[in-house]
mmCIF file of C-alpha atoms in Angstrom:
data_model
loop_
_atom_site.group_PDB
_atom_site.id
_atom_site.type_symbol
_atom_site.label_atom_id
_atom_site.label_comp_id
_atom_site.label_asym_id
_atom_site.label_seq_id
_atom_site.Cartn_x
_atom_site.Cartn_y
_atom_site.Cartn_z
ATOM 1 C CA UNK B 1 99.804 68.230 69.269
ATOM 2 C CA UNK B 2 96.151 68.998 70.058
ATOM 3 C CA UNK B 3 96.565 67.715 73.595
ATOM 4 C CA UNK B 4 99.487 70.084 74.185
ATOM 5 C CA UNK B 5 97.456 73.008 72.829
ATOM 6 C CA UNK B 6 94.497 72.139 75.046
ATOM 7 C CA UNK B 7 96.814 71.758 78.043
ATOM 8 C CA UNK B 8 98.372 75.176 77.357
ATOM 9 C CA UNK B 9 94.913 76.776 77.110
ATOM 10 C CA UNK B 10 93.847 75.194 80.428
ATOM 11 C CA UNK B 11 97.042 76.335 82.172
ATOM 12 C CA UNK B 12 96.678 79.888 80.826
ATOM 13 C CA UNK B 13 93.011 80.036 81.880
ATOM 14 C CA UNK B 14 93.915 78.751 85.358
ATOM 15 C CA UNK B 15 96.669 81.361 85.679
ATOM 16 C CA UNK B 16 94.296 84.150 84.627
ATOM 17 C CA UNK B 17 91.649 82.946 87.085
ATOM 18 C CA UNK B 18 94.162 82.764 89.946
ATOM 19 C CA UNK B 19 95.559 86.213 89.121
ATOM 20 C CA UNK B 20 92.039 87.651 88.930
ATOM 21 C CA UNK B 21 90.792 86.139 92.213
ATOM 22 C CA UNK B 22 94.123 86.617 94.008
ATOM 23 C CA UNK B 23 93.599 83.833 96.532
ATOM 24 C CA UNK B 24 96.101 83.618 99.361
ATOM 25 C CA UNK B 25 96.145 80.088 100.739
ATOM 26 C CA UNK B 26 98.393 81.207 103.612
ATOM 27 C CA UNK B 27 96.089 83.996 104.774
ATOM 28 C CA UNK B 28 94.039 82.818 107.748
ATOM 29 C CA UNK B 29 90.374 83.737 107.760
ATOM 30 C CA UNK B 30 87.774 84.153 110.465
ATOM 31 C CA UNK B 31 84.016 84.130 110.316
ATOM 32 C CA UNK B 32 81.620 86.863 111.339
ATOM 33 C CA UNK B 33 77.884 86.244 111.594
ATOM 34 C CA UNK B 34 75.440 89.007 110.722
ATOM 35 C CA UNK B 35 71.669 89.123 111.260
ATOM 36 C CA UNK B 36 69.934 90.848 108.338
ATOM 37 C CA UNK B 37 66.310 91.847 107.910
ATOM 38 C CA UNK B 38 66.676 91.373 104.149
ATOM 39 C CA UNK B 39 69.386 89.422 102.337
ATOM 40 C CA UNK B 40 67.641 88.914 98.995
ATOM 41 C CA UNK B 41 70.367 90.719 97.036
ATOM 42 C CA UNK B 42 73.274 88.862 98.660
ATOM 43 C CA UNK B 43 74.722 85.640 97.318
ATOM 44 C CA UNK B 44 77.428 83.317 98.609
ATOM 45 C CA UNK B 45 80.602 84.770 97.164
ATOM 46 C CA UNK B 46 79.376 88.381 97.390
ATOM 47 C CA UNK B 47 82.208 90.708 98.308
ATOM 48 C CA UNK B 48 82.781 91.994 101.849
ATOM 49 C CA UNK B 49 84.589 95.324 102.097
ATOM 50 C CA UNK B 50 86.078 97.232 104.983
ATOM 51 C CA UNK B 51 86.657 100.921 104.218
ATOM 52 C CA UNK B 52 85.958 100.188 100.558
ATOM 53 C CA UNK B 53 88.683 97.545 100.297
ATOM 54 C CA UNK B 54 87.990 93.858 99.716
ATOM 55 C CA UNK B 55 88.337 92.039 103.028
ATOM 56 C CA UNK B 56 86.453 88.795 102.425
ATOM 57 C CA UNK B 57 83.274 87.323 101.053
ATOM 58 C CA UNK B 58 79.866 86.043 102.044
ATOM 59 C CA UNK B 59 80.242 82.352 102.829
ATOM 60 C CA UNK B 60 76.616 81.378 103.297
ATOM 61 C CA UNK B 61 73.163 82.761 103.987
ATOM 62 C CA UNK B 62 70.502 80.949 105.958
ATOM 63 C CA UNK B 63 67.130 81.681 107.435
ATOM 64 C CA UNK B 64 67.158 82.235 111.217
ATOM 65 C CA UNK B 65 63.601 82.740 112.442
ATOM 66 C CA UNK B 66 62.089 85.869 110.905
ATOM 67 C CA UNK B 67 65.377 87.172 109.531
ATOM 68 C CA UNK B 68 68.411 86.023 107.552
ATOM 69 C CA UNK B 69 71.839 85.246 108.934
ATOM 70 C CA UNK B 70 74.874 85.702 106.721
ATOM 71 C CA UNK B 71 78.215 84.151 107.528
ATOM 72 C CA UNK B 72 81.103 86.286 106.311
ATOM 73 C CA UNK B 73 84.653 85.018 105.781
ATOM 74 C CA UNK B 74 87.016 87.858 106.662
ATOM 75 C CA UNK B 75 90.788 87.892 106.176
ATOM 76 C CA UNK B 76 92.599 87.863 109.506
ATOM 77 C CA UNK B 77 94.752 90.815 108.445
ATOM 78 C CA UNK B 78 91.616 92.981 108.063
ATOM 79 C CA UNK B 79 91.941 93.919 111.727
ATOM 80 C CA UNK B 80 89.744 93.300 114.751
ATOM 81 C CA UNK B 81 85.968 93.308 114.567
ATOM 82 C CA UNK B 82 84.414 94.946 117.635
ATOM 83 C CA UNK B 83 81.059 94.490 119.378
ATOM 84 C CA UNK B 84 79.745 97.776 118.010
ATOM 85 C CA UNK B 85 80.525 96.753 114.406
ATOM 86 C CA UNK B 86 77.990 97.763 111.761
ATOM 87 C CA UNK B 87 77.061 96.195 108.434
ATOM 88 C CA UNK B 88 75.567 97.885 105.393
ATOM 89 C CA UNK B 89 74.415 96.035 102.277
ATOM 90 C CA UNK B 90 74.949 98.132 99.143
ATOM 91 C CA UNK B 91 74.206 97.523 95.458
ATOM 92 C CA UNK B 92 77.155 97.001 93.130
ATOM 93 C CA UNK B 93 75.170 98.689 90.359
ATOM 94 C CA UNK B 94 71.758 100.353 90.589
ATOM 95 C CA UNK B 95 69.849 97.913 88.386
ATOM 96 C CA UNK B 96 72.041 94.815 88.767
ATOM 97 C CA UNK B 97 70.383 93.098 91.702
ATOM 98 C CA UNK B 98 73.432 91.739 93.494
ATOM 99 C CA UNK B 99 75.141 93.516 96.337
ATOM 100 C CA UNK B 100 78.231 93.726 98.504
ATOM 101 C CA UNK B 101 78.635 94.040 102.255
ATOM 102 C CA UNK B 102 80.353 97.067 103.792
ATOM 103 C CA UNK B 103 81.603 96.046 107.245
ATOM 104 C CA UNK B 104 82.428 98.832 109.682
ATOM 105 C CA UNK B 105 84.624 97.110 112.291
ATOM 106 C CA UNK B 106 83.646 99.283 115.255
ATOM 107 C CA UNK B 107 85.386 101.476 117.824
ATOM 108 C CA UNK B 108 88.826 100.667 119.188
ATOM 109 C CA UNK B 109 87.602 101.119 122.771
ATOM 110 C CA UNK B 110 85.025 98.307 122.402
ATOM 111 C CA UNK B 111 85.798 94.634 123.154
ATOM 112 C CA UNK B 112 86.173 92.130 120.323
ATOM 113 C CA UNK B 113 83.024 90.703 118.722
ATOM 114 C CA UNK B 114 84.151 87.118 119.298
ATOM 115 C CA UNK B 115 81.502 84.520 118.406
ATOM 116 C CA UNK B 116 78.612 86.969 118.753
ATOM 117 C CA UNK B 117 76.330 87.830 115.847
ATOM 118 C CA UNK B 118 76.085 91.428 114.690
ATOM 119 C CA UNK B 119 72.402 92.161 115.448
ATOM 120 C CA UNK B 120 69.804 93.531 113.031
ATOM 121 C CA UNK B 121 69.807 96.829 114.955
ATOM 122 C CA UNK B 122 73.317 97.499 113.591
ATOM 123 C CA UNK B 123 72.643 96.437 110.003
ATOM 124 C CA UNK B 124 71.055 98.233 107.070
ATOM 125 C CA UNK B 125 70.203 97.153 103.553
ATOM 126 C CA UNK B 126 69.267 99.228 100.534
ATOM 127 C CA UNK B 127 65.893 98.857 98.859
ATOM 128 C CA UNK B 128 66.283 97.642 95.259
ATOM 129 C CA UNK B 129 64.872 99.927 92.572
ATOM 130 C CA UNK B 130 62.559 97.224 91.233
ATOM 131 C CA UNK B 131 60.954 96.866 94.669
ATOM 132 C CA UNK B 132 60.409 100.617 94.881
ATOM 133 C CA UNK B 133 58.853 100.665 91.434
ATOM 134 C CA UNK B 134 56.456 97.868 92.403
ATOM 135 C CA UNK B 135 55.008 100.170 95.076
ATOM 136 C CA UNK B 136 53.986 102.756 92.526
ATOM 137 C CA UNK B 137 50.317 101.948 91.958
ATOM 138 C CA UNK B 138 48.119 104.288 89.880
ATOM 139 C CA UNK B 139 47.370 106.825 92.678
ATOM 140 C CA UNK B 140 51.060 106.945 93.668
ATOM 141 C CA UNK B 141 52.136 107.495 90.071
ATOM 142 C CA UNK B 142 49.562 110.299 89.754
ATOM 143 C CA UNK B 143 50.890 111.927 92.936
ATOM 144 C CA UNK B 144 54.474 111.708 91.629
ATOM 145 C CA UNK B 145 53.403 113.281 88.327
ATOM 146 C CA UNK B 146 51.656 116.073 90.256
ATOM 147 C CA UNK B 147 54.758 116.733 92.372
ATOM 148 C CA UNK B 148 56.957 116.803 89.256
ATOM 149 C CA UNK B 149 54.562 119.228 87.564
ATOM 150 C CA UNK B 150 54.606 121.429 90.673
ATOM 151 C CA UNK B 151 58.408 121.547 90.549
ATOM 152 C CA UNK B 152 58.301 122.361 86.845
ATOM 153 C CA UNK B 153 55.809 125.181 87.480
ATOM 154 C CA UNK B 154 57.962 126.541 90.325
ATOM 155 C CA UNK B 155 61.010 126.735 88.078
ATOM 156 C CA UNK B 156 59.569 129.037 85.422
ATOM 157 C CA UNK B 157 61.630 131.477 83.338
ATOM 158 C CA UNK B 158 61.893 134.086 86.106
ATOM 159 C CA UNK B 159 63.307 131.527 88.536
ATOM 160 C CA UNK B 160 65.834 130.136 86.072
ATOM 161 C CA UNK B 161 66.813 133.700 85.120
ATOM 162 C CA UNK B 162 67.475 134.538 88.782
ATOM 163 C CA UNK B 163 69.568 131.397 89.204
ATOM 164 C CA UNK B 164 71.512 132.222 86.017
ATOM 165 C CA UNK B 165 72.236 135.781 87.263
ATOM 166 C CA UNK B 166 73.372 134.454 90.656
ATOM 167 C CA UNK B 167 75.756 131.976 89.046
ATOM 168 C CA UNK B 168 77.140 134.754 86.817
ATOM 169 C CA UNK B 169 77.951 136.858 89.923
ATOM 170 C CA UNK B 170 79.631 134.032 91.854
ATOM 171 C CA UNK B 171 83.198 134.665 90.561
ATOM 172 C CA UNK B 172 83.119 138.278 91.857
ATOM 173 C CA UNK B 173 81.662 137.214 95.217
ATOM 174 C CA UNK B 174 84.141 134.366 95.625
ATOM 175 C CA UNK B 175 87.029 136.637 94.618
ATOM 176 C CA UNK B 176 86.082 139.050 97.405
ATOM 177 C CA UNK B 177 85.719 136.154 99.851
ATOM 178 C CA UNK B 178 89.235 135.018 98.956
ATOM 179 C CA UNK B 179 90.671 138.476 99.679
ATOM 180 C CA UNK B 180 88.893 138.491 103.058
ATOM 181 C CA UNK B 181 90.190 134.970 103.872
ATOM 182 C CA UNK B 182 93.747 136.020 102.908
ATOM 183 C CA UNK B 183 93.477 139.081 105.147
ATOM 184 C CA UNK B 184 92.194 137.015 108.079
ATOM 185 C CA UNK B 185 95.027 134.510 107.667
ATOM 186 C CA UNK B 186 97.579 137.324 108.089
ATOM 187 C CA UNK B 187 100.980 137.825 106.464
ATOM 188 C CA UNK B 188 102.675 134.830 104.880
ATOM 189 C CA UNK B 189 105.471 133.278 106.927
#
């Protein structure tokens, strides 16, 4: 009886994993190589998106001279990848540390990428927050505090009062702008 229960648990877990990952064994894939100045936040298995939609994943990352080269596995039905394709590495969450790849496939009037590598000149990567914070030595922190204090001083009570009065008048101004826009549009058909 215990063996049956364990078998049922394994089958259910496998079904949940398959449904979650949605693999399609019949969907052909192709590879795209990308040269990156910094790939520290990417991992094999990181998501690749085209127009915000999952289109593949990072297969592997290797060092290639003074830069990194990522190999992306892209679903064949994601459309053609052109020579002017661009790649952007974005964080999944601000403080998480892992990222995804946004692939912009390029212009329709350009030839196919083929076996070429997307060069570093057409790739960008975000700078992780922890790396930015490491740059803030004592003089930098003092300068940031001074700039913040300057902004606070600039937004005294008279400034905030003026902003509050402007916001209070916006409905009247926008109402008049709507009447002008309606008049310019002409009579309704």
